[in-house]
Coordinates of C-alpha atoms and ligand atoms in Angstrom, one line a residue:
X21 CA 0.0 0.0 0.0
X22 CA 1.8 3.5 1.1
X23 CA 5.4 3.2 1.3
X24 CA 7.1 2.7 4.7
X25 CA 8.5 6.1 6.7
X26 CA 12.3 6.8 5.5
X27 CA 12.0 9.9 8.0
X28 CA 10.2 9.3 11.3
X29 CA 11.8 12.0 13.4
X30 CA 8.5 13.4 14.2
X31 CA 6.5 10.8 14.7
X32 CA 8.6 9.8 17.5
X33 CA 9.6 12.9 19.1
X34 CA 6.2 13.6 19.6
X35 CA 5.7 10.4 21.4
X36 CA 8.9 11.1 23.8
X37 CA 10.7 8.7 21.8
X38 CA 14.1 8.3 21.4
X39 CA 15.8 10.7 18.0
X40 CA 19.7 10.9 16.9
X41 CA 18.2 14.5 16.6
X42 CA 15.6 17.0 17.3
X43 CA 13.0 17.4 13.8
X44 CA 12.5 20.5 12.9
X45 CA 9.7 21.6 10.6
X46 CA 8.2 25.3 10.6
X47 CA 4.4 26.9 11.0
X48 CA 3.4 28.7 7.4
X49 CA 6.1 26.3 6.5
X50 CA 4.0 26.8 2.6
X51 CA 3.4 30.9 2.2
X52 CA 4.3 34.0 1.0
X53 CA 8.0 34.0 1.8
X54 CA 8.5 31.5 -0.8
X55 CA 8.4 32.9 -4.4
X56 CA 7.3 29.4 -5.4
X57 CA 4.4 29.4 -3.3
X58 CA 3.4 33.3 -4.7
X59 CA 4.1 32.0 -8.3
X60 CA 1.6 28.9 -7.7
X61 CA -1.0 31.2 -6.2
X62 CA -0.6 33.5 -8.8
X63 CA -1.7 30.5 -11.2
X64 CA -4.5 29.6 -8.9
X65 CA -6.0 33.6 -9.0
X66 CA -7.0 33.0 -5.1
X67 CA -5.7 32.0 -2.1
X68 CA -9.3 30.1 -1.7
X69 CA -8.8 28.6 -5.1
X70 CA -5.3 27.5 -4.1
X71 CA -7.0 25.7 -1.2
X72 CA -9.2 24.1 -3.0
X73 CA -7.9 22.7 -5.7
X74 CA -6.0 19.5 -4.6
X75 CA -3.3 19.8 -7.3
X76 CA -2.4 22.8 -6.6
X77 CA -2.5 22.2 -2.8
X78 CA -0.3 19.2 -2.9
X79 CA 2.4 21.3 -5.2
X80 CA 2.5 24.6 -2.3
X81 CA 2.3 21.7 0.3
X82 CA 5.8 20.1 -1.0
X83 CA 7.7 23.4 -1.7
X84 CA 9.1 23.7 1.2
X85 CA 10.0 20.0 1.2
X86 CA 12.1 20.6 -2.2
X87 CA 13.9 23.8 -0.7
X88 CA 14.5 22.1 3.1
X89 CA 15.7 19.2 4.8
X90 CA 12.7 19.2 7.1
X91 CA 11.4 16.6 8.9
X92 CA 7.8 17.2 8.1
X93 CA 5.0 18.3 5.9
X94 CA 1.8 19.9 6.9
X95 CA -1.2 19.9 4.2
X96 CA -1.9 23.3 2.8
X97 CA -5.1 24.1 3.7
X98 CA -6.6 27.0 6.3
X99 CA -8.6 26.6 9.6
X100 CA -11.3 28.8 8.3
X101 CA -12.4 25.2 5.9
X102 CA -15.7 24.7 8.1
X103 CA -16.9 28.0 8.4
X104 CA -17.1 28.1 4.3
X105 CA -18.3 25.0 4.3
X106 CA -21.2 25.9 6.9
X107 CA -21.8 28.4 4.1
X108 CA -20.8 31.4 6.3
X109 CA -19.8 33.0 3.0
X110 CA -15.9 32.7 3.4
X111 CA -13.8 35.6 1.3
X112 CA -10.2 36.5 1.7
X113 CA -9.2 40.5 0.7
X114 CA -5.8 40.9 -0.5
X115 CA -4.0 41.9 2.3
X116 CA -6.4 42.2 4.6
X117 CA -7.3 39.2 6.2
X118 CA -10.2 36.5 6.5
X119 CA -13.6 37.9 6.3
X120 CA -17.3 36.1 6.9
X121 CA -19.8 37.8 5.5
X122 CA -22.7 36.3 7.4
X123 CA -21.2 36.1 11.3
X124 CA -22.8 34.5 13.8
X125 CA -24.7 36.3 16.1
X126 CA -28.1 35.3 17.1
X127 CA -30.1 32.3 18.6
X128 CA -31.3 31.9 14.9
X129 CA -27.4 32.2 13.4
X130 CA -26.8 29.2 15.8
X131 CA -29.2 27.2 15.1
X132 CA -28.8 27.4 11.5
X133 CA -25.6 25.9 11.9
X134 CA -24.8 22.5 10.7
X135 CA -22.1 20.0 10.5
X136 CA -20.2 19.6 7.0
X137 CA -20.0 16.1 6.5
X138 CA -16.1 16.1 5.1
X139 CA -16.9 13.4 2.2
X140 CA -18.7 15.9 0.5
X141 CA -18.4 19.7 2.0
X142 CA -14.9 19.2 2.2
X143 CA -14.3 16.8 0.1
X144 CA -11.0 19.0 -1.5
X145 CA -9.2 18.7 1.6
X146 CA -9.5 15.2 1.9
X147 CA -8.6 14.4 -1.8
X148 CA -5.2 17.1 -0.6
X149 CA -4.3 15.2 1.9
X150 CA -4.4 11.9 0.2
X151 CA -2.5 13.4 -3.1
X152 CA -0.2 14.7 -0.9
X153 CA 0.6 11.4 1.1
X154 CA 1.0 9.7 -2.2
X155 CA 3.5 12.3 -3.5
X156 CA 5.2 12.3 0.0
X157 CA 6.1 8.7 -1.1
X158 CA 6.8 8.6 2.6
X159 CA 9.8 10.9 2.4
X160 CA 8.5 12.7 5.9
X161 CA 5.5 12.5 8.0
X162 CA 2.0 14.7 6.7
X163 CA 0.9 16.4 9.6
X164 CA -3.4 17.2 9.2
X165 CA -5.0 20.0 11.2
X166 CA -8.0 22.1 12.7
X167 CA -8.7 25.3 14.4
X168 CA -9.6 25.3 17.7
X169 CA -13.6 25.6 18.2
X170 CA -12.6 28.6 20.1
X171 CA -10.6 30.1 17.8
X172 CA -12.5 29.0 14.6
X173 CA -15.2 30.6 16.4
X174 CA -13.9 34.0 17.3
X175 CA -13.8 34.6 13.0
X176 CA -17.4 33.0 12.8
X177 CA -18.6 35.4 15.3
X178 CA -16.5 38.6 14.5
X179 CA -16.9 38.3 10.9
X180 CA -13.1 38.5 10.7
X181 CA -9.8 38.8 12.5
X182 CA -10.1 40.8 15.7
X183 CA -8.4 42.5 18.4
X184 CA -10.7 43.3 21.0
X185 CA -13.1 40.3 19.7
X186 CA -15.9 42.6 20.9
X187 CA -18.7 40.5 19.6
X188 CA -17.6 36.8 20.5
X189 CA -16.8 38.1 24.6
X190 CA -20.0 39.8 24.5
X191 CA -21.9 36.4 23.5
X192 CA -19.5 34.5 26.4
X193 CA -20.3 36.5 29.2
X194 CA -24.1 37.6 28.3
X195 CA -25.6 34.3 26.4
X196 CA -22.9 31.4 27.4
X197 CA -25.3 28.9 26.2
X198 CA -25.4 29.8 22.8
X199 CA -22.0 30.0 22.2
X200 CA -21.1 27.2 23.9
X201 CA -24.2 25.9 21.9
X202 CA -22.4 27.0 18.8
X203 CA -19.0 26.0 19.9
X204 CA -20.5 21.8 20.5
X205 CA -21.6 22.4 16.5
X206 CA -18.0 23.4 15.3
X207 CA -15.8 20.4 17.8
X208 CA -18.3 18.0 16.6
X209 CA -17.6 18.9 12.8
X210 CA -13.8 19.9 13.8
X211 CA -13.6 15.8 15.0
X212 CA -15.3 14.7 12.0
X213 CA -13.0 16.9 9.9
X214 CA -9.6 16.1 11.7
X215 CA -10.6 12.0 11.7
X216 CA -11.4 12.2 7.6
X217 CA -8.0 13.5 7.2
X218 CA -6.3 10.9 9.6
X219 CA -8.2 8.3 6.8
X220 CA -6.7 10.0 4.3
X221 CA -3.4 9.4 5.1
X222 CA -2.7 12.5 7.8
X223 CA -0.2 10.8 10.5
X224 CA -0.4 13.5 13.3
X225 CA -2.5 16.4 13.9
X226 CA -2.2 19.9 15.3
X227 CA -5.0 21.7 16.5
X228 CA -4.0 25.8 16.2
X229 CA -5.6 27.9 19.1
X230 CA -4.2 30.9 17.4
X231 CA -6.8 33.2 19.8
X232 CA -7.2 31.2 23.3
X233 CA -4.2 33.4 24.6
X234 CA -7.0 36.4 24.7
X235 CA -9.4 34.8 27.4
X236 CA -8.5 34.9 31.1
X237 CA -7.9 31.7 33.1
X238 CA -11.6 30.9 33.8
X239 CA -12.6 31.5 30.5
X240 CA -10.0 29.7 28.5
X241 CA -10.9 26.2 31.0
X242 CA -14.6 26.7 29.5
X243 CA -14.2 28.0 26.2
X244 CA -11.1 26.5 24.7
X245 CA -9.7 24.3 26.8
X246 CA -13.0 21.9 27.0
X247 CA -13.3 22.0 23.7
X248 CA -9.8 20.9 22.7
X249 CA -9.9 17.8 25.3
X250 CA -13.2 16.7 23.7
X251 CA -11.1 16.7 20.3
X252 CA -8.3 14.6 21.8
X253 CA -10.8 12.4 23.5
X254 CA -12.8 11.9 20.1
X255 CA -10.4 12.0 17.6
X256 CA -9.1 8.6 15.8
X257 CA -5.3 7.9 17.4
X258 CA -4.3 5.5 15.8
X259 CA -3.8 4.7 12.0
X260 CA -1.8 1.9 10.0
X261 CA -0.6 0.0 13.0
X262 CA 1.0 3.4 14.3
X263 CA -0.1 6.0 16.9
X264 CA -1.5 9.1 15.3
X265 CA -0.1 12.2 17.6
X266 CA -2.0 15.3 18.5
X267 CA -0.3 18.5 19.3
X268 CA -2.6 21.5 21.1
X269 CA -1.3 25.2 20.5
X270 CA -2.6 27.4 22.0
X271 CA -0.7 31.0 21.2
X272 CA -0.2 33.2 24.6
X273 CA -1.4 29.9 26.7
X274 CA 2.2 29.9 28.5
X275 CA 0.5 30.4 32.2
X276 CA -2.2 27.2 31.6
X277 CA 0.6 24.8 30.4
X278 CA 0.2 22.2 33.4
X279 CA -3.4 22.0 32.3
X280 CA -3.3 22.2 28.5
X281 CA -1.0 18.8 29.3
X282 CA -3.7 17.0 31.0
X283 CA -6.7 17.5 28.3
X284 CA -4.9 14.1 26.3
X285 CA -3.3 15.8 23.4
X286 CA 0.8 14.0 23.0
X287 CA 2.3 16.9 22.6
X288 CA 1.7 20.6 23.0
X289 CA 3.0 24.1 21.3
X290 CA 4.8 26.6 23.0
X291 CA 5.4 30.3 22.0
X292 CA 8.5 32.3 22.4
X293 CA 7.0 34.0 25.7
X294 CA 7.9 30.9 27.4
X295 CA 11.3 29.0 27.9
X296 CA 10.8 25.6 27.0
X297 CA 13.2 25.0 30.3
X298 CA 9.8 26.2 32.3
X299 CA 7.1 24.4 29.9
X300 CA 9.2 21.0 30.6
X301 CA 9.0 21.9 34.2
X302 CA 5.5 22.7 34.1
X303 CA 4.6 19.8 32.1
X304 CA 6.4 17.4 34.2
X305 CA 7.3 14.6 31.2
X306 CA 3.4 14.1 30.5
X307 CA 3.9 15.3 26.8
X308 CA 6.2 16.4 24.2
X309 CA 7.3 20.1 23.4
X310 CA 6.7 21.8 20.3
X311 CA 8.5 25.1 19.4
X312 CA 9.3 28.2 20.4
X313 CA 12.1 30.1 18.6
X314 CA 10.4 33.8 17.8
X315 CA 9.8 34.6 13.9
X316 CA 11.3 37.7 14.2
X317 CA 14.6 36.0 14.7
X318 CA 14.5 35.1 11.2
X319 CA 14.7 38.9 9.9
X320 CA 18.3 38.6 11.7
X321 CA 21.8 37.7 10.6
X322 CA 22.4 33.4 10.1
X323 CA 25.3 34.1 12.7
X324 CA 22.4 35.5 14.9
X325 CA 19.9 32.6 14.2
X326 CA 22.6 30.0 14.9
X327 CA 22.6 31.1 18.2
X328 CA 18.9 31.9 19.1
X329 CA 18.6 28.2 17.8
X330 CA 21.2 26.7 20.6
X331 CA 19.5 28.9 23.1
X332 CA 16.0 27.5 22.2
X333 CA 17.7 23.3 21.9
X334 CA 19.5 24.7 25.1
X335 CA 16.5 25.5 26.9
X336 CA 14.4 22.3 26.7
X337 CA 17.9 20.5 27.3
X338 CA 19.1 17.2 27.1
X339 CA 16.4 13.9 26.5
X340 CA 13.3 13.6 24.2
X341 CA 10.3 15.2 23.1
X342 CA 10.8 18.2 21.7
X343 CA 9.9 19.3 18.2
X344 CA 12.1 21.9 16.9
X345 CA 9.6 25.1 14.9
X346 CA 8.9 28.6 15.3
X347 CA 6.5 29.8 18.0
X348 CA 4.1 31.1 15.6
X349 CA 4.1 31.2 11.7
X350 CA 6.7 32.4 10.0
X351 CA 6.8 35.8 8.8
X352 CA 6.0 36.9 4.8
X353 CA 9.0 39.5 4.5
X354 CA 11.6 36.7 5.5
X355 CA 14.5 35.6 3.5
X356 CA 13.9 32.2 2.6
X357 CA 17.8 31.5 3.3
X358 CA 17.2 32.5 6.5
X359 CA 14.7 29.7 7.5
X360 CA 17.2 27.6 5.8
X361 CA 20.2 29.0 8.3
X362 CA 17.5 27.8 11.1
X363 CA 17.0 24.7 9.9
X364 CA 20.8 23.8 9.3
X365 CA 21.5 24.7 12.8
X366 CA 19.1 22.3 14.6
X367 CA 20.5 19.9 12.2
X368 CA 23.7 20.5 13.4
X369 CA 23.7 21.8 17.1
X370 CA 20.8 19.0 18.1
X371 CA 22.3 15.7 18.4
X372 CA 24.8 16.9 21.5
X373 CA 21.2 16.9 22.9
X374 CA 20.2 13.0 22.2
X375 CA 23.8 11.5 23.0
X376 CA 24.0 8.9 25.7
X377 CA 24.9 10.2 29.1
X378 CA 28.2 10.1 30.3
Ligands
CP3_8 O1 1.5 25.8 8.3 C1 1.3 25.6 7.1 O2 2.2 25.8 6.2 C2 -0.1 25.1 6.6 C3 -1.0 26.1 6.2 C4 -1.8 27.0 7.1 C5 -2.4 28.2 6.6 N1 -3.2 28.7 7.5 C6 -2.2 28.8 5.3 C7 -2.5 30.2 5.0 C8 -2.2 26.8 8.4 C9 -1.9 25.8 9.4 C10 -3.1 27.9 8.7 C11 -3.8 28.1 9.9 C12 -4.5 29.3 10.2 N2 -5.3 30.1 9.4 C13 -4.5 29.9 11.5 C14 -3.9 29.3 12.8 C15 -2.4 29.4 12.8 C16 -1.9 30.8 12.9 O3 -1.2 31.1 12.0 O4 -2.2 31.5 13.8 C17 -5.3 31.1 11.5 C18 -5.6 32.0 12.6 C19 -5.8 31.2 10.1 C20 -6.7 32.2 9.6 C21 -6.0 32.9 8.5 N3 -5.7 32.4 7.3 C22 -5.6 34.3 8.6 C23 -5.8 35.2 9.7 C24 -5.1 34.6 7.3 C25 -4.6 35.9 6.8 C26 -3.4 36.3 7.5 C27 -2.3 36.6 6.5 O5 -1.2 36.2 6.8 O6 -2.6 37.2 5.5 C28 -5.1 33.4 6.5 C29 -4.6 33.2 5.2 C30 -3.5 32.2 5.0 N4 -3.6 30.9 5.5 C31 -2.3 32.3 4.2 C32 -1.7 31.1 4.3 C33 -0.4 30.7 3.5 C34 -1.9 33.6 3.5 C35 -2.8 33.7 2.3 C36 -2.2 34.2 1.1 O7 -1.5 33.4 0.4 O8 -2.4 35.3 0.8

């Protein structure tokens, strides 16, 4: 059937399992800061067309791959799939950002909602993901992926990307029961989603929680947190004879590590506002440790990048589990040697890291 792994770095870092080195792979790994990827949307007239077309998805998806000794691809795709496919009316300006032109606001919004059944709603993802897995020929790992309910739903509600997010707050604190009304709609289709790419061939998956970072303690437990456990406790984990890991990010959720690692996810995302020497602390071996080396650092000088990338392998120290990547997506205005000066360096300063003791 598919061919065997040649490359299972990630796979088993994620599990805690012994690596000669840490894998490294990069949020946004397929964007704008490869002319490659600009040239292919260019063909594709639209980022949304680039999405769904699988052809063209599979080609952005593997760019990177060509450029990059990485140790991982993630499918091309957006979290913002099941709101346009709950027919939310999904557009994306240039430059400007997701928009949604019929949010969610009322009792009625909500209970319009529905859940896309993937075969058919999103059936251009799935046919990505399983174009893509062929292609991989299994070079690397595919990584598959979700929003967050939370996070998903601060764009349904908003109508776009936010700051304040006004509207969504508003509905938590005045009407909780409809948005956590709304938010049971989007984790059951986020599970259905996420376990239709597993069959298609995804072998880990990464739920983004781009937004949890703006709710306070009490409100992230009940609004992002619960939503995200349900995911890991519903979603299929294990796939051709291997375990299927799930990694949780959730951007600015430094403070509510010990907890994020007991909702059941394998691994979990860190940001560059935390060490990873602290998130291992605060984790306490339960799960593996994706990240956290700031974008920015990528605008700097390759002498300056080699050694922001020991201080980040540095930080989470010697053993296994961690995932080398950026703390959040990697920037649009950065050289593309640059993330290639990043990735050499882990290659080369990370296996002083996975050598015996003594
Ligand atoms: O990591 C990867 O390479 C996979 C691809 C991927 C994209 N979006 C492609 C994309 C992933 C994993 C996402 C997730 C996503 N999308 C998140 C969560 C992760 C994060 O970055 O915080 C969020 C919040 C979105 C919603 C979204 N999509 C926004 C806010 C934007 C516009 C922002 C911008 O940079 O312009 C997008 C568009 C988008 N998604 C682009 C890409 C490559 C840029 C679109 C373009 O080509 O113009």
């Amino acid at each position: 059937m598919s061919a065997p792994l040649a490359n299972d770095l990630l796979l088993r870092a994620l599990l805690r399992e012994p690596t000669p080195r840490t894998p490294v792979w990069m949020m946004r790994q397929a964007g704008r800061y490869l002319p490659e990827y600009r040239a292919t949307r260019a063909k594709a007239g639209s980022f949304l067309a680039l999405c769904t077309n699988p052809e063209l998805a599979c080609e952005v998806t593997l760019q990177p791959l060509e450029r990059y000794p990485l140790d991982a691809a993630i499918l091309f795709s957006d979290i913002l799939t099941i709101p346009h496919a709950m027919k939310l009316g999904l557009e994306f300006e240039a430059g400007e950002g997701p928009k949604i032109a019929r949010p969610v606001r009322t009792a009625a919004d909500v209970d319009a909602l529905f859940v896309p059944d993937p075969a058919s709603d999103l059936r251009y993802v799935i046919d990505a993901v399983a174009l893509i897995r062929r292609e991989l020929g299994g070079r690397v790992p595919l990584i598959g992926f979700a929003g967050s309910p939370w996070t998903v739903g601060t764009y349904m509600v908003e109508g776009g990307g936010s700051r304040t997010f006004d509207h969504i707050k508003r509905m938590m604190y005045g009407e909780p029961a409809l948005l956590h009304k709304m938010l049971e709609v989007v984790t059951r289709a986020t599970i259905e989603y996420l376990n239709a790419q597993v069959a298609a061939g995804a072998q880990a998956l990464m739920v983004f929680d781009t937004w949890g970072g703006a709710l306070s303690p009490a409100t992230y437990r009940e609004f992002s947190l619960r939503y995200m456990a349900y995911i890991a406790a519903e979603v299929t984990r294990e796939n051709e004879g291997r375990r299927v890991p799930l990694v949780l990010f959730t951007k600015g959720g430094g403070a509510w590590l010990p907890e994020m690692a007991a909702a059941g996810a394998d691994a979990l995302g860190v940001d560059w506002t935390t060490d990873l020497a602290t998130a291992r602390a605060a984790t306490a071996g339960k799960v593996a440790l994706q990240g956290n080396l700031d974008p920015c650092v990528l605008y700097a000088a390759p002498k300056v990048i080699e050694a922001e990338v020991a201080r980040v392998l540095a930080s989470f120290g010697h053993g296994e589990g961690h995932v080398f990547n950026l703390g959040h997506g990697i920037h649009q205005d950065v050289d593309p040697a640059h993330a290639g000066a990043m990735i050499a360096a882990v290659h080369a300063l990370s296996p002083q890291y996975h050598r015996e003791e003594g």
